[in-house]
C-alpha positions as a Python dict, from the first residue, in 0.01 Angstrom:
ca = {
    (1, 'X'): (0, 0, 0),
    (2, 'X'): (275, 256, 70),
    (3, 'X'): (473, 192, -224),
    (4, 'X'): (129, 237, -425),
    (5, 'X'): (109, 594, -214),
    (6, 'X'): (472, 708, -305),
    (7, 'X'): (435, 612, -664),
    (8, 'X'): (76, 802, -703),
    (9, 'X'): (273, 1098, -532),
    (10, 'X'): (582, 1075, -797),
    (11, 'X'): (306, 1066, -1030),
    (12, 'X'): (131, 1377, -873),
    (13, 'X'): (456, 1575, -827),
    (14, 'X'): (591, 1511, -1184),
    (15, 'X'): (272, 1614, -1380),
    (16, 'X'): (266, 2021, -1393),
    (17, 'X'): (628, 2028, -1501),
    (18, 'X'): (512, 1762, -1743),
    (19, 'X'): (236, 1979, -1873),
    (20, 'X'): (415, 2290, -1834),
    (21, 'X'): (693, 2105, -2067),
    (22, 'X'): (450, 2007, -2286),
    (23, 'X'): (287, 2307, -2317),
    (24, 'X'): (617, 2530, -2437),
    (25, 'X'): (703, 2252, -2692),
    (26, 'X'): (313, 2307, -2809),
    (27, 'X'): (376, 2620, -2881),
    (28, 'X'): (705, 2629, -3072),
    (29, 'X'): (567, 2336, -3306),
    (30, 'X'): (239, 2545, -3391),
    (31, 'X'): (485, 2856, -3426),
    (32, 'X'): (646, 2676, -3678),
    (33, 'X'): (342, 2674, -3905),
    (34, 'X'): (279, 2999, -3894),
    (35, 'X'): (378, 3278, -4143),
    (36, 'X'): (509, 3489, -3854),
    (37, 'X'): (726, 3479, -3523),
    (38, 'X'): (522, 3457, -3209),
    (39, 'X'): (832, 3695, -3033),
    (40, 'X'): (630, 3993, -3114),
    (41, 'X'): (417, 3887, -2811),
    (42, 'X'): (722, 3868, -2590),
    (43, 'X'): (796, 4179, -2349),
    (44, 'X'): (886, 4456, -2506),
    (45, 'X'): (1006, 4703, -2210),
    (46, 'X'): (831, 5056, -2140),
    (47, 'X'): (517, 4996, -2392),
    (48, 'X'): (150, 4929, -2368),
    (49, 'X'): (132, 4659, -2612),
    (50, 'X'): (481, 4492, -2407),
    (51, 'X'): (288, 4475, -2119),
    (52, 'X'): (99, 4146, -2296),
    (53, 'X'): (441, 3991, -2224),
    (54, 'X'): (434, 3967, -1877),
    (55, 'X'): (198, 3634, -1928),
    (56, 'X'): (301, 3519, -2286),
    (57, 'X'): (667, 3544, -2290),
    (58, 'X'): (776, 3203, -2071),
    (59, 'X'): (585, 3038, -2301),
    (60, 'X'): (812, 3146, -2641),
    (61, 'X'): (1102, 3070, -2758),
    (62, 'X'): (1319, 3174, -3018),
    (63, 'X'): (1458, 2859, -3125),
    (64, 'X'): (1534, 2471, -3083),
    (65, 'X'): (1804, 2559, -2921),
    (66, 'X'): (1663, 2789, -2650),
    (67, 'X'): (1361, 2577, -2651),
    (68, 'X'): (1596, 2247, -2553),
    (69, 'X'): (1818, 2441, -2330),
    (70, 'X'): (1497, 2518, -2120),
    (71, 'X'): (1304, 2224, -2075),
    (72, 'X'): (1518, 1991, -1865),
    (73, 'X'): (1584, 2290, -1597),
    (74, 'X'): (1220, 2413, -1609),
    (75, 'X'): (1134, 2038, -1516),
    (76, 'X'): (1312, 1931, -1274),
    (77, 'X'): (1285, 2243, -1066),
    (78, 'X'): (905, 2233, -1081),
    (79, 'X'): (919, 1850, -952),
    (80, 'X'): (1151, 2000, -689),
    (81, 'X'): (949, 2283, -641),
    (82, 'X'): (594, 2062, -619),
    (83, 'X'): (730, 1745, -432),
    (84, 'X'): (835, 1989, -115),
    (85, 'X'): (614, 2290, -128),
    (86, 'X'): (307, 2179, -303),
    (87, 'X'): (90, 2408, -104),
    (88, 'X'): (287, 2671, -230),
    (89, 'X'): (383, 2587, -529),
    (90, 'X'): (122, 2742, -766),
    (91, 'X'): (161, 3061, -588),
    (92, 'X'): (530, 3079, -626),
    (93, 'X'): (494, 3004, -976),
    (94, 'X'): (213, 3276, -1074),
    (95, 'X'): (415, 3581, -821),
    (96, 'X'): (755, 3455, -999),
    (97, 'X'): (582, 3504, -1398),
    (98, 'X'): (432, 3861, -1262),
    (99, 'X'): (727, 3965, -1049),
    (100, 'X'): (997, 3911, -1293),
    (101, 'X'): (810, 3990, -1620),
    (102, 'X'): (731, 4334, -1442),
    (103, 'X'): (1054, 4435, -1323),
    (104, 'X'): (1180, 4338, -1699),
    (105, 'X'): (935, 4531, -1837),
    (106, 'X'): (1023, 4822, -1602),
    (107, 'X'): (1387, 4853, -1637),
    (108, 'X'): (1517, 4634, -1941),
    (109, 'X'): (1696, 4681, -2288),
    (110, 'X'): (1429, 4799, -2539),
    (111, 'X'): (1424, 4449, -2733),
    (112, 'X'): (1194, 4153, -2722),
    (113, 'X'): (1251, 3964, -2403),
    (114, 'X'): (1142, 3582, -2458),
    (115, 'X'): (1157, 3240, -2293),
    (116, 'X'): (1103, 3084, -1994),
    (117, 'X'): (1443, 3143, -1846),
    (118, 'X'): (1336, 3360, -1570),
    (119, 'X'): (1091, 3135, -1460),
    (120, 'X'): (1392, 2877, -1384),
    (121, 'X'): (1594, 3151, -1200),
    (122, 'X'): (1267, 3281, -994),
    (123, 'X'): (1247, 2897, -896),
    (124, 'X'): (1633, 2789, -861),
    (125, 'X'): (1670, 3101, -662),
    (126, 'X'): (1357, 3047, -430),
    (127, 'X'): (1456, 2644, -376),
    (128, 'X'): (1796, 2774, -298),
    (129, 'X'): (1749, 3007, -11),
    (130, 'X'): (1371, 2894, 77),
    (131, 'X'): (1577, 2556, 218),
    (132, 'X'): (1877, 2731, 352),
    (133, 'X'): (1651, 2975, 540),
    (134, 'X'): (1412, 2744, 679),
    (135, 'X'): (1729, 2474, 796),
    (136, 'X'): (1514, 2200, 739),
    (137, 'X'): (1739, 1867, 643),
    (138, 'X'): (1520, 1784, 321),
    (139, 'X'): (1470, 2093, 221),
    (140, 'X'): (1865, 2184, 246),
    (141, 'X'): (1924, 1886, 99),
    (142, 'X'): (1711, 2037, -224),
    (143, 'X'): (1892, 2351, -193),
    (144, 'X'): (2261, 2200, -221),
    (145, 'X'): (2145, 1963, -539),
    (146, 'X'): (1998, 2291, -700),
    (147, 'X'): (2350, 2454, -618),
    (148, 'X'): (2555, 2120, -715),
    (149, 'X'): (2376, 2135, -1078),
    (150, 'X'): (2260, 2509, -1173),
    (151, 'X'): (2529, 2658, -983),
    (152, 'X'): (2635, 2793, -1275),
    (153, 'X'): (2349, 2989, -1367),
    (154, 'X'): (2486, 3271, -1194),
    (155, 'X'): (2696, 3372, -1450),
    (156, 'X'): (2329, 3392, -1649),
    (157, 'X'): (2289, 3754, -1426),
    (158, 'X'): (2547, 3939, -1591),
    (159, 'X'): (2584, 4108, -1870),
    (160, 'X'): (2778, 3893, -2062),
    (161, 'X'): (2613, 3754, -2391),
    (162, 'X'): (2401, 4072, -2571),
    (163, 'X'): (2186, 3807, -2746),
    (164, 'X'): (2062, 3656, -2375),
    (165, 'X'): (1775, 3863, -2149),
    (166, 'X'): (2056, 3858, -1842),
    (167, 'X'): (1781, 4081, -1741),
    (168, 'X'): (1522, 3816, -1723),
    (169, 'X'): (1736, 3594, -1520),
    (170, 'X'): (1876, 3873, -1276),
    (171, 'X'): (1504, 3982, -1179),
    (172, 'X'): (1417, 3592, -1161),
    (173, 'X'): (1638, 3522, -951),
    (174, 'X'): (1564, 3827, -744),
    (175, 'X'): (1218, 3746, -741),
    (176, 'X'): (1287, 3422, -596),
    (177, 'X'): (1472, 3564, -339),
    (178, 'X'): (1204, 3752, -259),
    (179, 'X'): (937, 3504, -243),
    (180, 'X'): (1176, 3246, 7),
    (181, 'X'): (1148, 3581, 257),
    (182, 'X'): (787, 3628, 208),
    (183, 'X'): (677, 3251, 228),
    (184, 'X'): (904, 3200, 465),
    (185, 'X'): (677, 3058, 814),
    (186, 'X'): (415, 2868, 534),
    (187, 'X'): (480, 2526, 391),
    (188, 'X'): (729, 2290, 567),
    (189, 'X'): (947, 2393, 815),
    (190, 'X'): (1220, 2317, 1045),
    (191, 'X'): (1161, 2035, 1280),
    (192, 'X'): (1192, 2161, 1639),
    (193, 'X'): (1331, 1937, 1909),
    (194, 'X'): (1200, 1900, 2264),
    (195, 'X'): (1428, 2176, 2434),
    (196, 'X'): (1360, 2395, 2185),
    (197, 'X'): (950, 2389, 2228),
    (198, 'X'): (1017, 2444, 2642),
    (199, 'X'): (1054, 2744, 2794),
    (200, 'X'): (1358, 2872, 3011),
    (201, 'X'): (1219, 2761, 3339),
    (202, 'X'): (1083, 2434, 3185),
    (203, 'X'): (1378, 2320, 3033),
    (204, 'X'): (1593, 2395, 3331),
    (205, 'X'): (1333, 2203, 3574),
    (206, 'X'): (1356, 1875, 3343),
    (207, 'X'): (1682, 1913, 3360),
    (208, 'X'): (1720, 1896, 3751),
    (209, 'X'): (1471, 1653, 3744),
    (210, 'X'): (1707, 1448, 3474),
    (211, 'X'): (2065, 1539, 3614),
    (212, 'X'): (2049, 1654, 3962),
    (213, 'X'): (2067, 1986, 4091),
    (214, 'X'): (2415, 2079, 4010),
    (215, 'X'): (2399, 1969, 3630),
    (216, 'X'): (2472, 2312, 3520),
    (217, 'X'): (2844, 2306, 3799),
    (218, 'X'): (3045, 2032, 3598),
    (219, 'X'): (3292, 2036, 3893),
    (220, 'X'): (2998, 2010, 4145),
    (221, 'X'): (2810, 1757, 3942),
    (222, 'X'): (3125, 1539, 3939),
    (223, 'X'): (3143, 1581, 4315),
    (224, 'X'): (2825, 1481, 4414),
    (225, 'X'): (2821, 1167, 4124),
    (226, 'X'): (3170, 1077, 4284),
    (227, 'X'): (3061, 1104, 4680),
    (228, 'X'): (2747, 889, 4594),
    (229, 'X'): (2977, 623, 4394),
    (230, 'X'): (3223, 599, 4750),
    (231, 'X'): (2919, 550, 4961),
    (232, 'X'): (2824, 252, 4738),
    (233, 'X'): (3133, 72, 4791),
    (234, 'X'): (3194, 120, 5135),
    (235, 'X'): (2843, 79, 5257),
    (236, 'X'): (2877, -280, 5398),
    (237, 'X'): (2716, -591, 5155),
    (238, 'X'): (2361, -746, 5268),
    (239, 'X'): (2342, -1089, 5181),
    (240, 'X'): (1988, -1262, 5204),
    (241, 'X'): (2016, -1639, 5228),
    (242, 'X'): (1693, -1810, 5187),
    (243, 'X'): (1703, -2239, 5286),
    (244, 'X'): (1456, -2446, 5147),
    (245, 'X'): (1339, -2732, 5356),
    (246, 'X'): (1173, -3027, 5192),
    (247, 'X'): (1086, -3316, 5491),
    (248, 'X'): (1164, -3684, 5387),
    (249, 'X'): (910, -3933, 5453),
    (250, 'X'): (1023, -4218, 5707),
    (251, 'X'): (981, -4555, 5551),
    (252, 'X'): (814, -4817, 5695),
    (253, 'X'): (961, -5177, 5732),
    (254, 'X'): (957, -5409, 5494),
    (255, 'X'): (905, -5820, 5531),
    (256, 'X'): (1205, -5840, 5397),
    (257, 'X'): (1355, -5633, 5672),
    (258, 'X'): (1216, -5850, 5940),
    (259, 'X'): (1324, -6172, 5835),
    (260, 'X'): (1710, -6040, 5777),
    (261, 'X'): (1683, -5912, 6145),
    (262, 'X'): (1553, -6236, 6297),
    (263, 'X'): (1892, -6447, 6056),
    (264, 'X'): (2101, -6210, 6259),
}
């Protein structure tokens, strides 16, 4: 039965990046039937009609290329993203479209801005410091694989390549950063132990109650443990000897018995 749980869970967690993969690969095939390029409905910074980007623009791509470069990232993060904050996870998706298309459309190069590259920034960047934040083992655990494989995109933030929206994946990434301090006391969190749920006096009086009342004084405590130890040995042993007594029955004489007598 629990293997038949976990695998309808896999199932659950894997389906919106599925779709969402899906969806973007959609697109670019019916793009390719069409007599124009669907990156005039991208974000075009400081306009009216770029403001239509905001929604559109994860959803185009300029080429295979960008396309293929985009879908393996955009999936596994929103696996990540839905197997440990599913009651989050549609939120952080929607606020990390409007954040970072908005803040590209405020301040970025006057050019088409396309692709769903800030989307995997906003959530690489939210995974990252959402688990480091909250110290939770599984969800730092999630944090270090995201570093250990898109560590790299960080380079993605600069300037470097005019051709690539750096501003895109600057403002995702802020955005995610963003969300991890807004979200921060919903979905999972840290696992508190025992001392850490008591208060001051409590803790101290289970303490005593544990350790003595010098468990605080090291030298005291080792005192007192040490006097107790000595009055152990030299206190003198008491022995308890219980006897068991089981009474024979007295036998009778025999025949036998008489006539050996009466030979004698």
């Amino acid at each position: 039965m629990r293997k038949k749980e976990e695998n309808e869970k896999f199932v659950k967690d894997l389906l919106p990046s599925a779709i969402a993969v899906a969806i973007i690969w959609l697109v670019f095939t019916v793009e390719q039937f069409l007599p124009f390029s669907l990156a005039k409905y991208g974000i075009l910074p400081k306009t009216a009609i770029g403001l239509r980007g905001i929604a559109l623009s994860p959803f185009i791509h300029g080429d295979i290329t960008h396309l293929a470069g985009n879908s393996l990232p955009l999936a596994v993060l929103l696996f990540y993203l839905f197997s440990v904050y599913r009651e989050l996870a549609y939120r952080i998706v929607f606020w990390t479209i409007m954040m970072t298309g908005v803040w590209v459309w405020a301040s970025a190069r006057e050019s088409y801005h396309i692709g769903a590259s800030g989307i995997i920034y906003g959530l690489a960047s939210f995974l990252f410091f959402s688990g480091l934040l909250r110290r939770n083992n599984r969800l730092m655990a999630v944090s270090m694989s995201v570093a250990f494989f898109y560590g790299s995109f960080i380079w993605g933030v600069f300037p470097i390549e005019e051709h690539i929206s750096w501003e895109s994946h600057l403002w995702g990434a802020v955005s995610g950063a963003v969300l991890t301090i807004y979200y921060k006391k919903e979905g999972p969190q840290r696992v508190k132990h025992v001392w850490e749920q008591m208060s001051e006096e409590e803790y101290l009086q289970d303490n005593v109650q544990r350790y003595g009342e010098f468990y605080w004084d090291p030298v005291k405590h080792a005192e007192i443990m040490r006097a107790k130890e000595e009055q152990h040995n030299t206190a003198p042993p008491q022995y308890m000897v219980i006897y068991h007594f089981v009474p024979t029955p007295q036998q009778e004489p025999t025949e036998t018995h008489e006539i050996e007598k009466g030979r004698e």
